[in-house]
């Protein structure tokens, strides 16, 4: 287990290093980041001043090394727009996005696990078809459009929920539903497939033959085995949801990191963009590492591979 | 000689084409998905003939005319007009061209990248496989929407940029599926035979392995096209995808956002078409997978 954990940790560190290079290099897609930051009508001498201020005039590897060294201690530079340290702005916005992500994940699991289990218990029943419908539509509906339609339905036609902002918990209901629904199909398909596989296994037949009650067999014997791949998917989906928060937060006017990312991109506040790409990517790397380790601990066969 | 061996390997019974046709009859989803997709494709191709107006023609005297089933509709604009008085039906029809065109282009380009990487990793294994798998893992860690938005903004929004950026981000599933499929193929008898008679490695990959991956490739391409269409819509909705005045469904939803309180149909129609299109493509892809490549199911 220790060998496996160390190997996996090394890979995660290398991936984190690679994504840091990618986030750093991203801003050079503009050709000259100083000119991009000034926007249209920028003067040449201002660009030159910016180039010196941000050190864009140094060789790339040296810039990257300096940027990475600072990022490692939580210093992502200064936002040009806010004239504040990027880290301080991120710190202020992160709770909203994390709350949204965690609520969305919880909603997705609360919807998909029971549906997936029930669908597996009665394949091809009406319930199985409903589960399939939820999965198929969840994959086809653009989340921003679903958000807008829910705003029309629940904010305008039957006004029960606020349509933007997050002054209290009610502001999180619709964004949670939209973000969670987007992650539901994957969880449900995996839970259903896993349960169907496990329910055919010998030890389940034994448990049934012993006379254990049906809920006991399903929840205590079958579910823990079926749910292992769901853990990995949860880590992956949480990462995708962070990325998806850009769309959701702009639809519902939530002041999270996603909205900050979009605003920073439109006003070319490049240090903020770099920092958010890096933070989201590193969160994903950490989560998938944790999921892999948890999986290996739960299922010894994985360690051997 | 080895070429003659390949197609018959592992297939018993009727030709694959006949098999697929027979199986299609048992999969109503596949047929329905294909029918809707064909319908939308024909509508997109025939947009210049079907559209009652020029999709770019503004008519400020007739702004936000409601669609036919609402009060105040005008027969000249069966689905109403937008905030600049442009005919909505015409814009929706031309929007299908944008979605399908971009979806197809991205599915093909990302397919080239992903297949090249996946087949290389799967065939050679060892260190090459390790490096390519590392690239795939790194790509998966990067937040797609965020990186795509930033890249489009920094390079400068245009259709070419948009397609290139999406193709460079959406190849991962091809790579993963093709790698696994190639690994399985590599040790099959016809590949060993081809190697034994002295075929070169590129020839083995192109003539022996790739044709046998076609089924799975089509399945992944279908699902990836749906992904690309949804991503294009999201990017256009956020203002960094297809640029005005080109009619993209995602952009039309963004333009309708101002009118969400009183004219929600401006948002409803392009979104409903997106759902219909993506649903059709996904259903077709799922059906094809059941029929042609059950092993790709994840």
Coordinates of C-alpha atoms in Angstrom, one line a residue, chain A:
Chain A
X1 CA 0.0 0.0 0.0
X2 CA 2.8 2.4 0.9
X3 CA 4.6 1.7 -2.4
X4 CA 1.4 2.3 -4.3
X5 CA 0.7 5.5 -2.4
X6 CA 4.2 6.9 -3.0
X7 CA 4.1 6.1 -6.7
X8 CA 0.7 7.7 -7.0
X9 CA 1.8 10.7 -5.1
X10 CA 4.8 11.2 -7.4
X11 CA 2.6 11.1 -10.5
X12 CA 0.2 13.6 -8.9
X13 CA 3.1 16.0 -8.2
X14 CA 4.3 15.7 -11.8
X15 CA 0.8 16.4 -13.1
X16 CA 0.5 19.4 -10.8
X17 CA 3.8 20.6 -12.1
X18 CA 2.6 20.2 -15.7
X19 CA -0.7 22.0 -15.1
X20 CA 1.2 24.8 -13.4
X21 CA 3.3 25.2 -16.6
X22 CA 0.1 25.1 -18.6
X23 CA -1.6 27.8 -16.5
X24 CA 1.5 29.9 -16.7
X25 CA 2.0 29.6 -20.4
X26 CA -1.8 30.1 -21.1
X27 CA -1.4 33.9 -21.0
X28 CA 1.3 33.9 -23.7
X29 CA -1.3 32.7 -26.2
X30 CA -2.0 36.4 -26.6
X31 CA 1.5 36.8 -28.1
X32 CA 2.4 39.8 -25.8
X33 CA 0.6 39.5 -22.4
X34 CA 1.4 43.2 -21.6
X35 CA -0.4 44.4 -24.7
X36 CA -3.3 42.0 -23.9
X37 CA -3.6 43.4 -20.4
X38 CA -3.8 47.0 -21.6
X39 CA -6.5 46.1 -24.1
X40 CA -7.4 48.2 -27.1
X41 CA -5.8 51.7 -27.4
X42 CA -3.0 50.9 -25.0
X43 CA 0.1 53.0 -25.5
X44 CA 3.5 51.5 -26.2
X45 CA 5.2 53.1 -23.2
X46 CA 2.5 51.7 -20.9
X47 CA 3.1 48.2 -22.4
X48 CA 6.8 48.6 -21.8
X49 CA 6.1 49.7 -18.2
X50 CA 3.8 46.7 -17.6
X51 CA 6.4 44.4 -19.2
X52 CA 8.9 45.5 -16.6
X53 CA 6.4 45.5 -13.7
X54 CA 5.3 41.9 -14.4
X55 CA 8.7 40.8 -15.6
X56 CA 7.5 39.8 -19.1
X57 CA 10.8 41.0 -20.5
X58 CA 12.7 38.1 -18.8
X59 CA 13.3 34.7 -20.5
X60 CA 10.3 32.4 -20.1
X61 CA 11.9 29.7 -17.9
X62 CA 13.0 32.3 -15.4
X63 CA 9.6 33.9 -15.4
X64 CA 8.0 30.6 -14.8
X65 CA 10.3 29.6 -12.1
X66 CA 9.8 32.9 -10.3
X67 CA 6.0 32.6 -10.7
X68 CA 5.9 29.0 -9.5
X69 CA 8.1 29.8 -6.5
X70 CA 5.7 32.5 -5.4
X71 CA 2.6 30.5 -6.2
X72 CA 3.9 27.7 -4.0
X73 CA 3.8 30.0 -1.0
X74 CA 0.3 31.3 -2.0
X75 CA 1.4 34.5 -3.7
X76 CA -0.2 34.7 -7.1
X77 CA 0.8 38.3 -7.8
X78 CA -1.5 41.4 -8.0
X79 CA -4.7 41.8 -9.8
X80 CA -4.5 44.6 -12.3
X81 CA -8.2 45.4 -12.0
X82 CA -8.7 45.3 -8.2
X83 CA -5.1 46.4 -7.4
X84 CA -5.2 43.8 -4.7
X85 CA -3.2 40.5 -4.2
X86 CA -4.8 37.8 -6.3
X87 CA -4.7 35.4 -3.3
X88 CA -6.8 37.7 -1.2
X89 CA -9.5 38.0 -3.9
X90 CA -9.6 34.2 -4.4
X91 CA -9.8 33.6 -0.7
X92 CA -12.9 35.9 -0.5
X93 CA -14.6 34.2 -3.5
X94 CA -13.7 30.6 -2.9
X95 CA -16.3 29.8 -0.2
X96 CA -19.2 30.6 -2.5
X97 CA -17.8 28.3 -5.2
X98 CA -17.0 25.5 -2.8
X99 CA -20.4 25.7 -1.2
X100 CA -22.0 25.5 -4.6
X101 CA -19.7 22.5 -5.6
X102 CA -20.4 20.6 -2.4
X103 CA -24.1 21.2 -2.5
X104 CA -24.2 20.3 -6.2
X105 CA -22.3 17.1 -5.5
X106 CA -24.6 16.2 -2.6
X107 CA -27.7 16.9 -4.7
X108 CA -26.3 14.7 -7.5
X109 CA -25.6 11.8 -5.2
X110 CA -28.9 12.1 -3.3
X111 CA -30.7 11.9 -6.7
X112 CA -28.5 9.3 -8.4
X113 CA -27.7 6.8 -5.7
X114 CA -31.3 5.8 -4.8
X115 CA -32.4 6.0 -8.4
X116 CA -29.4 3.9 -9.6
X117 CA -30.0 1.3 -6.8
X118 CA -33.7 1.0 -7.4
X119 CA -33.2 0.8 -11.2
X120 CA -30.7 -2.0 -10.7
X121 CA -33.0 -3.9 -8.5
X122 CA -35.8 -3.8 -11.1
X123 CA -34.1 -3.6 -14.5
X124 CA -36.5 -2.6 -17.3
X125 CA -39.2 -1.5 -14.8
X126 CA -41.0 1.8 -15.1
X127 CA -38.5 3.2 -12.4
X128 CA -35.6 2.0 -14.5
X129 CA -37.0 3.9 -17.5
X130 CA -37.4 7.1 -15.4
X131 CA -33.8 6.7 -14.2
X132 CA -32.7 6.3 -17.8
X133 CA -34.7 9.4 -18.8
X134 CA -33.1 11.5 -16.0
X135 CA -29.7 10.3 -17.2
X136 CA -30.3 10.9 -20.9
X137 CA -31.8 14.4 -20.5
X138 CA -29.2 15.3 -18.0
X139 CA -26.5 14.8 -20.6
X140 CA -28.3 16.7 -23.3
X141 CA -29.5 19.9 -21.5
X142 CA -27.1 22.8 -21.5
X143 CA -26.8 23.8 -17.9
X144 CA -27.0 27.5 -18.5
X145 CA -30.3 27.0 -20.4
X146 CA -31.7 24.8 -17.7
X147 CA -30.8 27.5 -15.2
X148 CA -32.5 30.2 -17.2
X149 CA -35.6 28.0 -17.7
X150 CA -35.8 27.4 -13.9
X151 CA -35.5 31.1 -13.3
X152 CA -38.4 31.7 -15.6
X153 CA -40.4 28.9 -14.0
X154 CA -39.6 29.4 -10.3
X155 CA -38.5 33.0 -10.2
X156 CA -41.0 34.6 -12.5
X157 CA -44.0 32.4 -13.2
X158 CA -44.3 30.9 -9.7
X159 CA -42.1 33.3 -7.7
X160 CA -40.8 31.1 -4.9
X161 CA -37.1 31.5 -5.2
X162 CA -34.7 34.5 -5.7
X163 CA -33.4 34.5 -9.3
X164 CA -30.0 35.9 -8.7
X165 CA -27.4 36.6 -5.9
X166 CA -26.9 34.6 -2.7
X167 CA -28.0 36.7 0.2
X168 CA -29.1 33.6 2.1
X169 CA -29.4 29.8 1.5
X170 CA -32.4 30.3 -0.9
X171 CA -30.1 31.8 -3.5
X172 CA -28.2 28.5 -3.7
X173 CA -31.2 26.3 -4.4
X174 CA -31.5 26.7 -8.1
X175 CA -27.7 26.8 -8.8
X176 CA -27.3 23.6 -6.8
X177 CA -30.0 21.8 -8.7
X178 CA -28.6 22.9 -12.1
X179 CA -25.0 22.1 -11.2
X180 CA -26.0 18.8 -9.5
X181 CA -28.2 17.6 -12.3
X182 CA -25.4 18.0 -14.7
X183 CA -23.3 15.5 -12.7
X184 CA -26.2 13.1 -12.1
X185 CA -26.2 10.9 -15.2
X186 CA -22.6 9.6 -14.7
X187 CA -23.3 8.7 -11.1
X188 CA -26.5 7.0 -11.9
X189 CA -25.2 4.9 -14.8
X190 CA -22.3 3.8 -12.7
X191 CA -24.3 3.0 -9.6
X192 CA -26.8 1.0 -11.7
X193 CA -24.2 -0.9 -13.6
X194 CA -22.2 -1.6 -10.4
X195 CA -25.2 -2.8 -8.5
X196 CA -26.4 -5.1 -11.3
X197 CA -22.9 -6.7 -11.4
X198 CA -22.6 -7.1 -7.7
X199 CA -26.1 -8.5 -7.2
X200 CA -25.2 -11.4 -9.5
X201 CA -22.1 -12.2 -7.4
X202 CA -21.9 -15.4 -5.3
X203 CA -21.6 -13.7 -2.0
X204 CA -24.9 -12.0 -2.5
X205 CA -26.6 -15.3 -3.3
X206 CA -25.0 -16.6 -0.1
X207 CA -26.3 -13.7 1.9
X208 CA -29.7 -14.2 0.6
X209 CA -29.6 -17.9 1.2
X210 CA -28.6 -17.2 4.8
X211 CA -31.9 -15.5 5.1
X212 CA -30.7 -11.9 5.5
X213 CA -33.5 -9.4 4.8
X214 CA -33.5 -7.7 1.4
X215 CA -32.6 -4.2 2.6
X216 CA -29.7 -5.8 4.6
X217 CA -28.4 -7.6 1.5
X218 CA -28.7 -4.5 -0.7
X219 CA -27.4 -1.8 1.6
X220 CA -24.8 -3.6 3.7
X221 CA -23.5 -6.3 1.3
X222 CA -24.0 -5.1 -2.2
X223 CA -23.8 -1.3 -2.0
X224 CA -20.4 -1.0 -0.5
X225 CA -18.9 -3.0 -3.3
X226 CA -20.9 -1.3 -6.0
X227 CA -20.0 2.2 -4.8
X228 CA -16.2 2.0 -5.1
X229 CA -16.1 3.3 -8.7
X230 CA -18.6 6.0 -7.7
X231 CA -15.9 7.4 -5.3
X232 CA -13.5 8.0 -8.1
X233 CA -16.1 9.5 -10.3
X234 CA -17.1 11.9 -7.4
X235 CA -13.6 13.3 -7.4
X236 CA -13.5 13.7 -11.1
X237 CA -17.0 15.2 -11.2
X238 CA -16.2 17.7 -8.5
X239 CA -13.4 19.0 -10.6
X240 CA -15.7 19.3 -13.6
X241 CA -18.2 21.1 -11.5
X242 CA -15.6 23.7 -10.4
X243 CA -15.1 24.3 -14.1
X244 CA -18.9 24.4 -14.7
X245 CA -19.3 27.0 -11.9
X246 CA -18.1 29.6 -14.5
X247 CA -21.3 29.1 -16.4
X248 CA -23.7 28.6 -13.4
X249 CA -22.3 31.5 -11.4
X250 CA -22.7 33.9 -14.3
X251 CA -26.3 32.7 -14.9
X252 CA -27.3 33.2 -11.3
X253 CA -25.0 36.2 -10.5
X254 CA -23.2 34.4 -7.7
X255 CA -20.0 36.1 -6.6
X256 CA -17.8 33.0 -6.7
X257 CA -14.5 32.1 -8.3
X258 CA -16.2 31.0 -11.5
X259 CA -17.7 34.5 -12.1
X260 CA -14.4 36.1 -11.1
X261 CA -12.7 33.9 -13.8
X262 CA -15.1 35.0 -16.5
X263 CA -14.9 38.7 -15.5
X264 CA -11.1 38.5 -15.3
X265 CA -10.9 36.9 -18.8
X266 CA -13.1 39.6 -20.3
X267 CA -11.0 42.4 -18.7
X268 CA -7.7 40.7 -19.4
X269 CA -6.8 40.5 -15.7
X270 CA -4.3 37.8 -16.5
X271 CA -2.7 37.1 -13.1
X272 CA -6.2 36.2 -11.8
X273 CA -6.9 33.9 -14.7
X274 CA -3.6 32.1 -14.2
X275 CA -4.2 31.7 -10.5
X276 CA -7.7 30.3 -11.0
X277 CA -6.7 27.8 -13.7
X278 CA -3.9 26.6 -11.4
X279 CA -6.1 26.4 -8.3
X280 CA -8.9 24.5 -10.1
X281 CA -6.5 22.1 -11.7
X282 CA -4.6 21.4 -8.4
X283 CA -7.9 20.8 -6.6
X284 CA -8.7 18.2 -9.2
X285 CA -5.3 16.6 -8.9
X286 CA -5.6 16.4 -5.1
X287 CA -9.1 15.0 -5.3
X288 CA -8.3 12.3 -7.8
X289 CA -5.2 11.4 -5.8
X290 CA -7.3 11.1 -2.6
X291 CA -9.9 9.0 -4.5
X292 CA -7.3 6.6 -5.9
X293 CA -5.8 6.1 -2.5
X294 CA -9.2 5.6 -0.9
X295 CA -10.0 3.1 -3.6
X296 CA -6.7 1.2 -3.2
X297 CA -7.4 1.0 0.5
X298 CA -11.0 -0.3 0.0
X299 CA -10.0 -2.7 -2.8
X300 CA -6.6 -4.4 -2.4
X301 CA -6.7 -5.7 -6.0
X302 CA -6.1 -2.1 -7.3
X303 CA -2.8 -1.9 -5.3
X304 CA -1.4 -4.9 -7.0
X305 CA -2.0 -3.5 -10.5

